Structure formats: C-alpha cells, structure tokens
Short mmCIF file of C-alpha atoms in Angstrom, two decimals:
data_model
loop_
_atom_site.label_atom_id
_atom_site.label_comp_id
_atom_site.label_asym_id
_atom_site.label_seq_id
_atom_site.Cartn_x
_atom_site.Cartn_y
_atom_site.Cartn_z
CA ASP A 1 0.00 0.00 0.00
CA ALA A 2 1.27 3.51 -0.79
CA GLY A 3 0.14 4.79 2.57
CA VAL A 4 -2.22 7.69 3.18
CA ILE A 5 -2.07 10.02 0.21
CA GLN A 6 -2.82 13.71 0.53
CA SER A 7 -3.02 16.36 -2.14
CA PRO A 8 -1.90 18.95 -2.77
CA ARG A 9 1.33 19.04 -0.74
CA HIS A 10 1.37 22.80 -0.76
CA GLU A 11 -1.39 25.30 -1.36
CA VAL A 12 -1.10 29.06 -1.46
CA THR A 13 -4.34 30.93 -1.87
CA GLU A 14 -5.75 34.36 -1.38
CA MET A 15 -8.05 35.24 1.44
CA GLY A 16 -11.67 34.60 0.52
CA GLN A 17 -10.95 31.78 -1.90
CA GLU A 18 -12.23 28.25 -1.52
CA VAL A 19 -9.68 25.59 -0.64
CA THR A 20 -10.17 21.84 -1.02
CA LEU A 21 -7.79 19.35 0.54
CA ARG A 22 -7.92 15.72 -0.48
CA CYS A 23 -7.11 12.43 1.21
CA LYS A 24 -6.96 8.81 0.17
CA PRO A 25 -6.78 6.52 3.22
CA ILE A 26 -5.23 3.10 3.41
CA SER A 27 -7.44 0.46 1.91
CA GLY A 28 -9.24 -1.48 4.62
CA HIS A 29 -8.95 1.21 7.26
CA ASP A 30 -12.36 2.14 8.58
CA TYR A 31 -11.40 5.30 10.47
CA LEU A 32 -10.30 8.55 8.87
CA PHE A 33 -9.14 11.64 10.75
CA TRP A 34 -8.39 15.23 9.79
CA TYR A 35 -5.91 17.09 11.99
CA ARG A 36 -4.50 20.60 11.80
CA GLN A 37 -1.01 21.44 13.09
CA THR A 38 0.25 24.88 14.03
CA MET A 39 3.13 26.02 16.20
CA MET A 40 0.78 27.72 18.62
CA ARG A 41 -1.85 25.01 19.05
CA GLY A 42 -0.04 21.83 18.11
CA LEU A 43 -2.09 19.02 16.58
CA GLU A 44 -5.83 19.52 16.72
CA LEU A 45 -8.40 16.95 15.70
CA LEU A 46 -10.88 18.57 13.37
CA ILE A 47 -13.20 15.70 12.46
CA TYR A 48 -13.21 11.96 12.14
CA PHE A 49 -15.18 9.40 10.18
CA ASN A 50 -15.98 5.76 10.83
CA ASN A 51 -17.07 3.72 7.83
CA ASN A 52 -17.50 6.96 5.86
CA VAL A 53 -19.87 8.47 8.45
CA PRO A 54 -18.82 11.63 10.32
CA ILE A 55 -18.71 10.78 14.02
CA ASP A 56 -17.36 13.87 15.72
CA ASP A 57 -16.88 17.25 14.08
CA SER A 58 -16.65 19.25 17.28
CA GLY A 59 -13.10 20.26 16.40
CA MET A 60 -14.09 22.00 13.20
CA PRO A 61 -13.37 25.61 14.04
CA GLU A 62 -16.14 27.32 12.14
CA ASP A 63 -18.88 26.81 9.61
CA ARG A 64 -16.37 27.78 6.97
CA PHE A 65 -14.91 24.29 7.38
CA SER A 66 -16.63 21.22 6.00
CA ALA A 67 -15.54 17.64 5.38
CA LYS A 68 -16.97 14.79 3.37
CA MET A 69 -16.20 11.15 2.82
CA PRO A 70 -18.27 10.00 -0.16
CA ASN A 71 -16.66 6.55 -0.19
CA ALA A 72 -14.11 4.46 1.67
CA SER A 73 -11.22 5.63 -0.47
CA PHE A 74 -11.65 9.39 -0.55
CA SER A 75 -12.23 12.33 1.74
CA THR A 76 -12.13 16.09 1.34
CA LEU A 77 -11.74 18.99 3.71
CA LYS A 78 -13.05 22.26 2.36
CA ILE A 79 -12.54 25.78 3.65
CA GLN A 80 -14.82 28.43 2.20
CA PRO A 81 -13.99 31.28 2.45
CA SER A 82 -10.38 30.90 3.56
CA GLU A 83 -8.74 33.32 5.98
CA PRO A 84 -5.07 33.94 6.87
CA ARG A 85 -5.57 32.33 10.29
CA ASP A 86 -6.37 29.06 8.52
CA SER A 87 -2.72 28.82 7.50
CA ALA A 88 -1.42 25.54 8.92
CA VAL A 89 -0.42 22.03 7.97
CA TYR A 90 -3.43 19.79 7.56
CA PHE A 91 -2.97 16.08 8.08
CA CYS A 92 -5.17 13.18 7.17
CA ALA A 93 -4.73 9.90 9.03
CA SER A 94 -6.42 6.53 8.89
CA SER A 95 -6.60 3.52 11.14
CA SER A 96 -8.39 0.27 11.72
CA LEU A 97 -9.89 -0.88 14.99
CA THR A 98 -7.70 -3.96 15.02
CA GLY A 99 -4.49 -2.20 14.06
CA ASP A 100 -1.76 -0.41 15.93
CA GLY A 101 -1.99 3.34 15.76
CA TYR A 102 -2.69 5.81 13.02
CA THR A 103 -1.05 6.13 9.63
CA PHE A 104 -0.59 9.75 8.67
CA GLY A 105 -0.28 11.31 5.28
CA SER A 106 2.49 13.76 4.48
CA GLY A 107 0.20 16.71 5.03
CA THR A 108 -0.90 19.74 3.06
CA ARG A 109 0.80 23.00 3.94
CA LEU A 110 -1.81 25.71 3.46
CA THR A 111 -0.87 29.35 3.26
CA VAL A 112 -3.64 31.93 2.99
CA VAL A 113 -2.40 35.39 2.05
CA SER B 1 -7.65 18.38 29.33
CA GLN B 2 -7.19 15.00 27.69
CA GLN B 3 -3.90 16.08 26.22
CA GLY B 4 -0.62 14.54 27.29
CA GLU B 5 2.25 16.81 28.17
CA GLU B 6 5.74 15.89 27.02
CA ASP B 7 8.84 16.78 28.95
CA PRO B 8 11.35 18.14 28.14
CA GLN B 9 10.21 20.42 25.33
CA ALA B 10 13.64 20.09 23.73
CA LEU B 11 16.53 17.69 24.18
CA SER B 12 19.99 17.83 22.64
CA ILE B 13 22.38 14.86 22.87
CA GLN B 14 25.34 13.28 21.10
CA GLU B 15 25.16 10.22 18.90
CA GLY B 16 25.43 7.05 20.93
CA GLU B 17 23.80 8.53 24.02
CA ASN B 18 20.39 7.52 25.27
CA ALA B 19 17.42 9.87 25.03
CA THR B 20 14.55 9.82 27.49
CA MET B 21 11.29 11.68 27.01
CA ASN B 22 8.37 11.73 29.39
CA CYS B 23 4.65 12.16 29.01
CA SER B 24 2.26 13.05 31.81
CA TYR B 25 -1.49 13.09 31.61
CA LYS B 26 -4.52 13.66 33.81
CA THR B 27 -7.33 11.49 32.51
CA SER B 28 -8.00 7.76 32.37
CA ILE B 29 -6.69 6.12 29.26
CA ASN B 30 -7.21 2.97 27.29
CA ASN B 31 -3.84 3.19 25.61
CA LEU B 32 -0.94 5.56 25.06
CA GLN B 33 0.99 5.86 21.83
CA TRP B 34 4.24 7.47 20.77
CA TYR B 35 4.81 9.04 17.38
CA ARG B 36 7.78 10.58 15.61
CA GLN B 37 7.64 13.51 13.21
CA ASN B 38 10.58 14.44 11.04
CA SER B 39 10.70 18.02 9.85
CA GLY B 40 8.16 18.67 7.13
CA ARG B 41 6.70 15.18 7.28
CA GLY B 42 3.71 13.41 8.74
CA LEU B 43 3.72 11.60 12.03
CA VAL B 44 4.93 8.01 12.17
CA HIS B 45 3.56 5.59 14.72
CA LEU B 46 6.29 4.11 16.93
CA ILE B 47 4.65 2.08 19.65
CA LEU B 48 1.35 1.54 21.45
CA ILE B 49 1.11 0.52 25.10
CA ARG B 50 -2.18 -0.47 26.65
CA SER B 51 -3.30 0.57 30.10
CA ASN B 52 -2.76 -2.96 31.47
CA GLU B 53 0.84 -3.07 30.21
CA ARG B 54 3.86 -1.68 32.03
CA GLU B 55 6.63 -1.90 29.46
CA LYS B 56 7.09 -2.51 25.74
CA HIS B 57 10.10 -2.74 23.50
CA SER B 58 10.58 -2.20 19.82
CA GLY B 59 14.13 -2.27 18.52
CA ARG B 60 16.01 0.58 20.24
CA LEU B 61 12.80 1.92 21.75
CA ARG B 62 11.57 1.17 25.24
CA VAL B 63 8.29 2.55 26.53
CA THR B 64 7.05 2.37 30.09
CA LEU B 65 3.65 3.23 31.48
CA ASP B 66 2.77 3.95 35.08
CA THR B 67 -0.99 4.42 35.32
CA SER B 68 -0.84 5.18 39.04
CA LYS B 69 1.39 8.18 38.30
CA LYS B 70 -0.31 8.86 34.98
CA SER B 71 2.99 8.99 33.18
CA SER B 72 4.89 7.29 30.40
CA SER B 73 8.45 7.44 29.20
CA LEU B 74 10.08 6.78 25.85
CA LEU B 75 13.71 5.70 25.88
CA ILE B 76 15.76 5.67 22.69
CA THR B 77 19.01 3.80 23.22
CA ALA B 78 22.22 4.38 21.29
CA SER B 79 20.76 7.35 19.45
CA ARG B 80 21.68 8.23 15.89
CA ALA B 81 21.57 11.48 13.94
CA ALA B 82 18.58 10.03 12.06
CA ASP B 83 16.62 10.00 15.33
CA THR B 84 16.50 13.80 15.19
CA ALA B 85 12.78 14.59 15.14
CA SER B 86 9.87 15.65 17.29
CA TYR B 87 8.31 12.97 19.45
CA PHE B 88 4.69 13.04 20.53
CA CYS B 89 2.69 11.07 23.01
CA ALA B 90 -0.95 10.50 22.18
CA LEU B 91 -3.67 9.47 24.56
CA GLY B 92 -6.37 7.02 23.60
CA PRO B 93 -9.29 7.38 25.96
CA GLY B 94 -10.97 4.86 23.78
CA TYR B 95 -9.45 3.51 20.65
CA SER B 96 -11.12 5.69 18.07
CA THR B 97 -9.58 9.07 18.76
CA LEU B 98 -6.22 10.31 19.93
CA THR B 99 -5.22 13.61 21.45
CA PHE B 100 -1.61 14.67 20.97
CA GLY B 101 0.74 16.61 23.18
CA LYS B 102 2.96 19.45 21.97
CA GLY B 103 5.93 17.16 21.56
CA THR B 104 9.61 16.92 22.49
CA MET B 105 12.12 18.13 19.91
CA LEU B 106 15.12 15.80 19.92
CA LEU B 107 18.40 16.84 18.32
CA VAL B 108 21.08 14.19 17.98
CA SER B 109 24.44 15.59 16.97
CA PRO B 110 27.05 13.46 15.17
#
C-alpha cells in the first residue's frame, strides 16, 4: 500500500478563496481523521469518520470548514472562504480498529495570504 | 484536558547517548501511543502501550507506562543522527480518537 495520500502538498491561496484538501486513506482502514497542526496550538483533531460516516466534528473551528467522505477511499476537507488564520499544515490519518496506531499522510501546507 | 504533556520540550544529545522523554497526563486512558515527526513530514507511529501493560520494547525503543502516576516514558538507546525529530505522546481514551501533546524536539548531533 502507498500509505495515506494527501493532495496537494502545498497550497497558497488568497483570502476569501475556496480551498479543497484531499485524502486517500489506506485500503481497509475504517477510520479517517483530519488534523491541523500549528506552532501555537499543536495538533488539533478537526473531524473523524468511521465507515464513511462523520462521528465527531466538534473540532471543526467554524462553519467555513466542512468535510466529506463520499466513499471508503476518498475524503475532502473544504474551507470556504479561507482566511489567513487558517494557514497551517493539515494532516489526514487513517486507522483500523484492530491495528496499531494511526497512519498519517504527508500533510498539506496551506498558506492563505 | 485530555492532552498529554511531554517533557522536556527540547533535548539535545550526542550520537550514541540515550534519550529519554516523558509524558504526563490527567485522565483515564485505554492506551498511550508514541509518534515521531521528522521536519516537514507526517507523524509516524512508533509504539502503542495499553493501560494494562507496564513496558514494551521495539528495537532501540523502550516505553514504560505507570498508570498510578499517569505517566509514560520513551527511551531511545544508542541514538543516531537520524533519530533527530519531534516525538509526541498521544492518549487514547478509547481507541477511536487520539489527542496529541505538543511534543519533544530531539536533536542528535554526530
């Protein structure tokens, strides 16, 4: 397996624009997580899915953030409209209930100017 | 807070020395995990220790867990320059979600 695949690796966008981050989890993993990492706040859990169903989105900072998982092999995190304070590294991770730990993607570094 | 707290925040050692990082927490846990993050990369899972376990080994890594003191330690023996990274403990109150600490930055100099 190629691991958890995220795209794009880097995204620079202007304030007010829509941003879509993409994630392909490991095949067979039934949990998918979106985290955000900043120097100030560390790693924050934004939302997680189990079997494609959103379970807990209490970490999503505002209504500007939304996430979907239309099938077991794809998830998106959308920010609309983006703001400079959204600048961070966004990680997707997946896991299975029977496995050991999470597998993280390489992240998307988002810069909103 | 369900977040673990790593100590020290930063650690600088020479190759060949051992590195010890600690994690303290306040809540009940089901398991505790350690992850490594190299600069500019995603986190990599190192080891998971369950609440009924006291010690686990994986290669040069040794993890201990003391649930009575609500603390865990990660020991890296015979460190190498390639071990330079940030190390995070993550608490699993259940299995499905993890909360991460702020991490320990380890620098191993040749």
